[in-house]
Coordinates of C-alpha atoms and ligand atoms in Angstrom, one line a residue:
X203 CA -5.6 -15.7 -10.3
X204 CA -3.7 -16.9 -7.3
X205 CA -7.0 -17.8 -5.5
X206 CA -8.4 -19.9 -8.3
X207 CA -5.3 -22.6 -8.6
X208 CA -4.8 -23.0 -4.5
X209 CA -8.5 -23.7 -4.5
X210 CA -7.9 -26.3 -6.9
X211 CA -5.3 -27.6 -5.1
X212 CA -7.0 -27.9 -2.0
X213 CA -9.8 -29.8 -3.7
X214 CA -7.6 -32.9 -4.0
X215 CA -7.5 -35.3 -0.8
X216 CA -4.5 -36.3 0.5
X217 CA -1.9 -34.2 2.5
X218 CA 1.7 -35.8 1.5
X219 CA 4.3 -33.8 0.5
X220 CA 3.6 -33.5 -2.9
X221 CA 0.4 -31.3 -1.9
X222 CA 2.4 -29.0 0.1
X223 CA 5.3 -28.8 -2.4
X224 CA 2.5 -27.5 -4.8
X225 CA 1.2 -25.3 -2.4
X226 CA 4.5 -23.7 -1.9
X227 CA 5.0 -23.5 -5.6
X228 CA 1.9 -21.9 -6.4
X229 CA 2.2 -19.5 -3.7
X230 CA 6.0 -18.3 -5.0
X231 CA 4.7 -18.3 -8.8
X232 CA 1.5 -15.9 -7.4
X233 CA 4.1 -13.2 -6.3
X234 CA 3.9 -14.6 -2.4
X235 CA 7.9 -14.6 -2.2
X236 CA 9.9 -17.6 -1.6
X237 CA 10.3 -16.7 2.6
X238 CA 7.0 -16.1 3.3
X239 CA 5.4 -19.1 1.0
X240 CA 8.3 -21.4 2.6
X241 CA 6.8 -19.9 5.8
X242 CA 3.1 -20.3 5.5
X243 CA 3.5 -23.9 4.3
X244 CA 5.5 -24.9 7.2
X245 CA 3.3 -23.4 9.5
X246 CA 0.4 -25.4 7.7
X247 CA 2.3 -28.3 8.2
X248 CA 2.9 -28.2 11.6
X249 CA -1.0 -27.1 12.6
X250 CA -2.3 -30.3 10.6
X251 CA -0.1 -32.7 12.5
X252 CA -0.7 -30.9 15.7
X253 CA -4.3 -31.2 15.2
X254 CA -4.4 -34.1 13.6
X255 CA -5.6 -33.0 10.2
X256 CA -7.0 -35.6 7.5
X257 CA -8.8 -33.5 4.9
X258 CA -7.3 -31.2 2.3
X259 CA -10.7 -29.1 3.1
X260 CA -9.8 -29.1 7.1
X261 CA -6.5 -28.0 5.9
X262 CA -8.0 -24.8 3.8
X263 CA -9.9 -23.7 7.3
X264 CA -6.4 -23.6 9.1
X265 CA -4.2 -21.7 5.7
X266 CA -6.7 -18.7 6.0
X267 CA -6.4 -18.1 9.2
X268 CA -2.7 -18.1 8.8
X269 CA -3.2 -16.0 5.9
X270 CA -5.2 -13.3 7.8
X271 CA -3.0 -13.1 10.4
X272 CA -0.3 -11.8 8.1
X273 CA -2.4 -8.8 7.1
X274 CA -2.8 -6.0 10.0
X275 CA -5.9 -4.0 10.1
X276 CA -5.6 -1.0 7.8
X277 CA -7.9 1.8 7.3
X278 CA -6.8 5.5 7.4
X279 CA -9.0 7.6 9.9
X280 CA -8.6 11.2 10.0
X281 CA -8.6 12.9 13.1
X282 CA -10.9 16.0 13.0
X283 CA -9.8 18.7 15.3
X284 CA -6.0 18.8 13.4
X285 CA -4.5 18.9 10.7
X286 CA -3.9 15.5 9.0
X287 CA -0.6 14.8 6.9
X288 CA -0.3 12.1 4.6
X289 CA 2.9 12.2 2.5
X290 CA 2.8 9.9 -0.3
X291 CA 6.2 8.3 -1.6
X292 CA 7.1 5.8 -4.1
X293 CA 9.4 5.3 -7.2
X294 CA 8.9 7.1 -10.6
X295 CA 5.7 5.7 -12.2
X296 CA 3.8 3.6 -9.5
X297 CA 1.0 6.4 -9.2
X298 CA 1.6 8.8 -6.2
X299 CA 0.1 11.6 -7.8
X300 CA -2.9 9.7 -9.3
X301 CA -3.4 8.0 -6.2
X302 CA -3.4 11.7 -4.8
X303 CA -6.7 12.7 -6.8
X304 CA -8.3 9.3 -5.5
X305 CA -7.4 10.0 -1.8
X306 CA -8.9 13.8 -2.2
X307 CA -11.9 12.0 -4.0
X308 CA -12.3 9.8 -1.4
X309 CA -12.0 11.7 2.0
X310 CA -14.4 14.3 0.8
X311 CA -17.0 12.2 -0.8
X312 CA -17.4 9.0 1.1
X313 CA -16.1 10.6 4.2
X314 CA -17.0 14.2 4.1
X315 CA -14.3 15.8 4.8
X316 CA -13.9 19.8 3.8
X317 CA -10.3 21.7 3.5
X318 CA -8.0 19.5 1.6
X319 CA -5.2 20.6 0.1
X320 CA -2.4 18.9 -2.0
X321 CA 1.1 20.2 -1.3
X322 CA 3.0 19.9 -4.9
X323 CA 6.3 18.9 -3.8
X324 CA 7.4 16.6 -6.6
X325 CA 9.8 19.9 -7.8
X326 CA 12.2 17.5 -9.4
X327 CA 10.4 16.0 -12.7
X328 CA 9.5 18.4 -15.2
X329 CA 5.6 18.8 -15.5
X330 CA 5.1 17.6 -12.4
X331 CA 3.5 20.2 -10.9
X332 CA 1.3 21.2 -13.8
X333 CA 0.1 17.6 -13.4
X334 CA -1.2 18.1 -10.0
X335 CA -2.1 21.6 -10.6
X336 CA -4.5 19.8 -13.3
X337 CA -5.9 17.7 -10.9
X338 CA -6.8 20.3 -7.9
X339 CA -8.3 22.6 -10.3
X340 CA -10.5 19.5 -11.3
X341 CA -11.3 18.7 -8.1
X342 CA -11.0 22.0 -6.8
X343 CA -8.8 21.2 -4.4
X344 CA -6.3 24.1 -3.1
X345 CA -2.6 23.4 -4.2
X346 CA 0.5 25.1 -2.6
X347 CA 3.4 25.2 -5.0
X348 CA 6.5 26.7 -5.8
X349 CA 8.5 26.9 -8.7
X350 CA 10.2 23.8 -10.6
X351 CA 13.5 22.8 -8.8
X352 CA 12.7 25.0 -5.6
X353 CA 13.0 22.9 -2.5
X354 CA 10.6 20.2 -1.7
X355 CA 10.7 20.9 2.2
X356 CA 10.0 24.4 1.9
X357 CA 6.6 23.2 -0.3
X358 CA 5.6 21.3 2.4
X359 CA 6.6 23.9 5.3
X360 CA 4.3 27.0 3.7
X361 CA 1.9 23.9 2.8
X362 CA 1.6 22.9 6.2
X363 CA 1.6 26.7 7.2
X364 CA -1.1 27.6 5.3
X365 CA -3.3 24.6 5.6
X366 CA -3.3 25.3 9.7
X367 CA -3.8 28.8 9.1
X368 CA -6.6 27.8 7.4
X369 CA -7.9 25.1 9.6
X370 CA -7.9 22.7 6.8
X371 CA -8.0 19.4 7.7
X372 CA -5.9 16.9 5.5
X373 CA -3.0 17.6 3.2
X374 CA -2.1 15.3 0.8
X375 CA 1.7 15.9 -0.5
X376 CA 3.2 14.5 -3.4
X377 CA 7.0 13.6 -3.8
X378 CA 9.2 12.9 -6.2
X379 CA 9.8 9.8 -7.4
X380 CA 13.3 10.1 -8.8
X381 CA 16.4 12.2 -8.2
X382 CA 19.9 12.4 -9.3
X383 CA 20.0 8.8 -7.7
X384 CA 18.3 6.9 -4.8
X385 CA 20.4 8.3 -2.1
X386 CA 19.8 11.7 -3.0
X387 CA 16.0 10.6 -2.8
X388 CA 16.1 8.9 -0.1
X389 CA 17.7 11.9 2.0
X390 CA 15.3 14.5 0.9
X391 CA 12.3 12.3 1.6
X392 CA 14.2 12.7 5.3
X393 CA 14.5 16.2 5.2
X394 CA 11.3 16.4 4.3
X395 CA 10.1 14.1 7.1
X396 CA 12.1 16.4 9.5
X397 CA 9.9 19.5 8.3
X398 CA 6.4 17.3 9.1
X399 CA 7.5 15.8 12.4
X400 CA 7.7 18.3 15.4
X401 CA 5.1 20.5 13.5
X402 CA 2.0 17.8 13.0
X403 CA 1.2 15.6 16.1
X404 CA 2.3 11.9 15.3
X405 CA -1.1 10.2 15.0
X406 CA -2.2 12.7 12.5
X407 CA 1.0 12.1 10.2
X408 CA 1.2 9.6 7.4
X409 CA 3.7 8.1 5.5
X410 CA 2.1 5.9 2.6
X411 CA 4.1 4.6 0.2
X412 CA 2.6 3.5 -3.5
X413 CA 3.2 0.8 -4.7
X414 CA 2.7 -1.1 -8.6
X415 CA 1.1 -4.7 -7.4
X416 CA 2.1 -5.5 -11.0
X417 CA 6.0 -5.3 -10.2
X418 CA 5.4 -8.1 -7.9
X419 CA 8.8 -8.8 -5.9
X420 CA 10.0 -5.9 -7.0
X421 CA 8.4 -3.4 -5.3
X422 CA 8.9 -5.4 -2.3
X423 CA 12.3 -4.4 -2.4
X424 CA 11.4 -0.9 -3.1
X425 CA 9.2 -1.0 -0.1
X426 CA 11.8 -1.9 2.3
X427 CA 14.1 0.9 1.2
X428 CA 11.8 2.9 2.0
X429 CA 10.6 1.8 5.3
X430 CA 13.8 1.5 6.5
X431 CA 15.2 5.4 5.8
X432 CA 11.6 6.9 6.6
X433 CA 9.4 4.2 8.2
X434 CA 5.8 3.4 6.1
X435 CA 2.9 3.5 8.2
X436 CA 0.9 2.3 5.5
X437 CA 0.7 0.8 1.6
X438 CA -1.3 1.8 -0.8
X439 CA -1.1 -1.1 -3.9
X440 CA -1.9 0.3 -7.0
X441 CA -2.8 -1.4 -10.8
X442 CA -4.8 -4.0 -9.2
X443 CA -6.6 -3.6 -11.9
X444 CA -3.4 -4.8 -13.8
X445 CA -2.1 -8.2 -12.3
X446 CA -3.6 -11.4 -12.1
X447 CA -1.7 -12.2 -9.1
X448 CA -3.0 -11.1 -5.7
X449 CA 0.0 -12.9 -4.1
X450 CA 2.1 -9.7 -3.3
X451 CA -0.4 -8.5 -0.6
X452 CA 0.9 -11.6 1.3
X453 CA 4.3 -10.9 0.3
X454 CA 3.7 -7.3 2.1
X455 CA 2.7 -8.6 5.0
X456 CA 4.6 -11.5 5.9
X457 CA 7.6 -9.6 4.9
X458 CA 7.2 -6.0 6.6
X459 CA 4.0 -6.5 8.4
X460 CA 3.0 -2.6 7.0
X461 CA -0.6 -2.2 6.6
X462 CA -2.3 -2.2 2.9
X463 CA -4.8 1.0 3.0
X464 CA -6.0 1.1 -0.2
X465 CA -6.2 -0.5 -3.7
X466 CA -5.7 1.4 -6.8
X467 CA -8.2 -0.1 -9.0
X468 CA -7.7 2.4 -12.3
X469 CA -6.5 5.7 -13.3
X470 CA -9.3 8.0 -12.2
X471 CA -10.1 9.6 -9.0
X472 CA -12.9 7.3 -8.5
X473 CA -10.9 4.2 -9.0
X474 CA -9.8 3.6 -5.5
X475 CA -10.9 0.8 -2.8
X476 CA -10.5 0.7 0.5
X477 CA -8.5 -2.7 1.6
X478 CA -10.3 -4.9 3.8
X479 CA -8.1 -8.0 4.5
X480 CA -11.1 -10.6 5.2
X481 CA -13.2 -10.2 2.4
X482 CA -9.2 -10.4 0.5
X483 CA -9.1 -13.4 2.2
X484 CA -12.1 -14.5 1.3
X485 CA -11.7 -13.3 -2.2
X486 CA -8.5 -15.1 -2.6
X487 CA -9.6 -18.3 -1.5
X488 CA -13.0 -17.8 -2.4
X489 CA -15.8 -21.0 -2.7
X490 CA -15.0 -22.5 0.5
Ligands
GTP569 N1 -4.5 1.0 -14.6 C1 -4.1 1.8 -13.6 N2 -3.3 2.8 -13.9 C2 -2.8 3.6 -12.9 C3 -3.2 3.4 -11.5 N3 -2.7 4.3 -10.8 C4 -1.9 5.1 -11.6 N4 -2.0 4.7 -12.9 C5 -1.3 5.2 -14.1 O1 0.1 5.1 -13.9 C6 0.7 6.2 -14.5 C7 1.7 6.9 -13.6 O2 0.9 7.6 -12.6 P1 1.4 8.8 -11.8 O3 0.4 9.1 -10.7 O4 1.8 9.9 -12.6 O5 2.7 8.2 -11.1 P2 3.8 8.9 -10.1 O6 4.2 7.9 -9.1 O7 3.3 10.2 -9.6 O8 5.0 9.1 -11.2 P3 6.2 10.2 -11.1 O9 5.6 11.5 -10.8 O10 6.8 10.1 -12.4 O11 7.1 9.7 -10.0 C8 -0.4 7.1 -15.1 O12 -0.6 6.8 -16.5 C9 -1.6 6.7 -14.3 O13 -2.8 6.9 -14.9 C10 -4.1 2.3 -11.3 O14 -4.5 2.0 -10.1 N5 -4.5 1.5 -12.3
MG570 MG1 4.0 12.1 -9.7

């Protein structure tokens, strides 16, 4: 783990250049990316002359707080006299629809909330919507679908529809993860932003994007595609249970600033954290 080798490093004592040459290295090598590591070094750099800094462990005190202030505040509230939208993107694979059981899981048990309905508008990949069929009718959760291929915006319109005819309060709406190519995907995830905005009030709608902590860099990239043809309000990191690196929660931040929700911590519906960036912090660099 990432944590584990910087505490080692700052057990050492002196602060020359070698100490923040390994610091930068470990940082990049734990998924951090080279721009953000270059950037939290430098700023350490510049706070221990400026303050006049002797000790490695004086050091640490000032790196955390650096490293927290990368990571905005993140939960998901719901409010409760509308209906909530959460739209859940993401490449093939990373775990949107799993990660759609685990938010259903979690708003009605640890928060209590009643009427949620998933929205099955991944009509692209065969057996999609028999997957999340499967899921509802284990969680019996009500699921508005359409036939394979139909369009993904109309899902979501009679979804939306339904769900306020119903005064429902939160539905959760799959996408799909692949098309004929990215453009193709990436302009029917804005069509399908289109049909949402206008019809749900804007702090009620959510774009969360999935993402695979164990593609590291990666899904960086994937994430600023995203954000910039539908803008995230939030990331949910799944397989955390997968990578040894916690380095790509840094990477999010100091690169796009969005907001990590949620960690995907396994494949059941139970297997789902909420992220709280100072015990990550603490975690990370934990021991001191
Ligand atoms: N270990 C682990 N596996 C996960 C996690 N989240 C999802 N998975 C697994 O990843 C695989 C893909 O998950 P899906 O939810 O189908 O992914 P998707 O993004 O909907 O994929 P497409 O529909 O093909 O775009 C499944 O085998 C899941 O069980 C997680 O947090 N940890
Ligand atoms: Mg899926």
């Amino acid at each position: 783990m990432l944590g584990l080798r910087i505490k080692e490093l700052f057990r050492g004592n002196d602060l020359g250049t070698e100490f923040y040459e390994e610091l930068e290295d470990l940082l990049i090598e734990g998924d951090v990316g080279a721009s953000t590591a270059v950037r939290l070094v430098e700023k350490l750099r510049e706070e221990v002359k400026k303050q006049g800094i002797r000790t490695r462990e004086d050091a640490l005190r000032v790196f955390k707080q650096h490293i927290r202030s990368l990571l905005p505040c993140a939960s998901l509230p719901l409010r409760r006299d509308t209906l909530n939208v959460f739209l859940i993107l993401g490449v093939n694979g990373v775990g949107k629809t799993t990660t759609i059981a685990k938010l259903a899981y979690h708003y009605r048990m640890v928060e209590g909330v009643k009427g949620i309905v998933f929205a099955a508008a991944d009509t692209f990949r065969a057996g999609a919507i028999a997957q999340i069929d499967t899921l509802a009718d284990r969680l019996q959760v009500r699921v508005v679908k359409q036939l394979p291929g139909s369009d993904p915006g109309a899902v979501i319109y009679d979804a939306l529809e339904s769900a306020k005819a119903k005064g429902e309060t939160l539905l959760l709406a799959d996408t799909a993860g692949r098309m004929h190519n990215r453009t193709n995907l990436l302009r029917e995830l804005q069509k399908i932003d289109k049909v949402i905005t206008g019809r749900i009030d804007s702090d009620a709608y959510r774009k969360i994007l999935i993402l695979d902590a164990v593609t590291g860099q990666n899904g960086l990239q994937q994430a600023k595609i995203f954000h910039e043809a539908v803008k995230i309000d939030s990331i949910i990191l799944t397989k955390w249970d997968g990578t040894a690196k916690g380095g790509i929660v840094l990477a999010i931040g100091g690169e796009l600033g969005i907001p990590i929700s949620f960690l995907g911590v396994g494949e059941k519906p139970t297997d789902l954290k909420p992220f709280d960036p100072d015990s990550f912090v603490e975690n990370l660099l934990e021991g001191f």
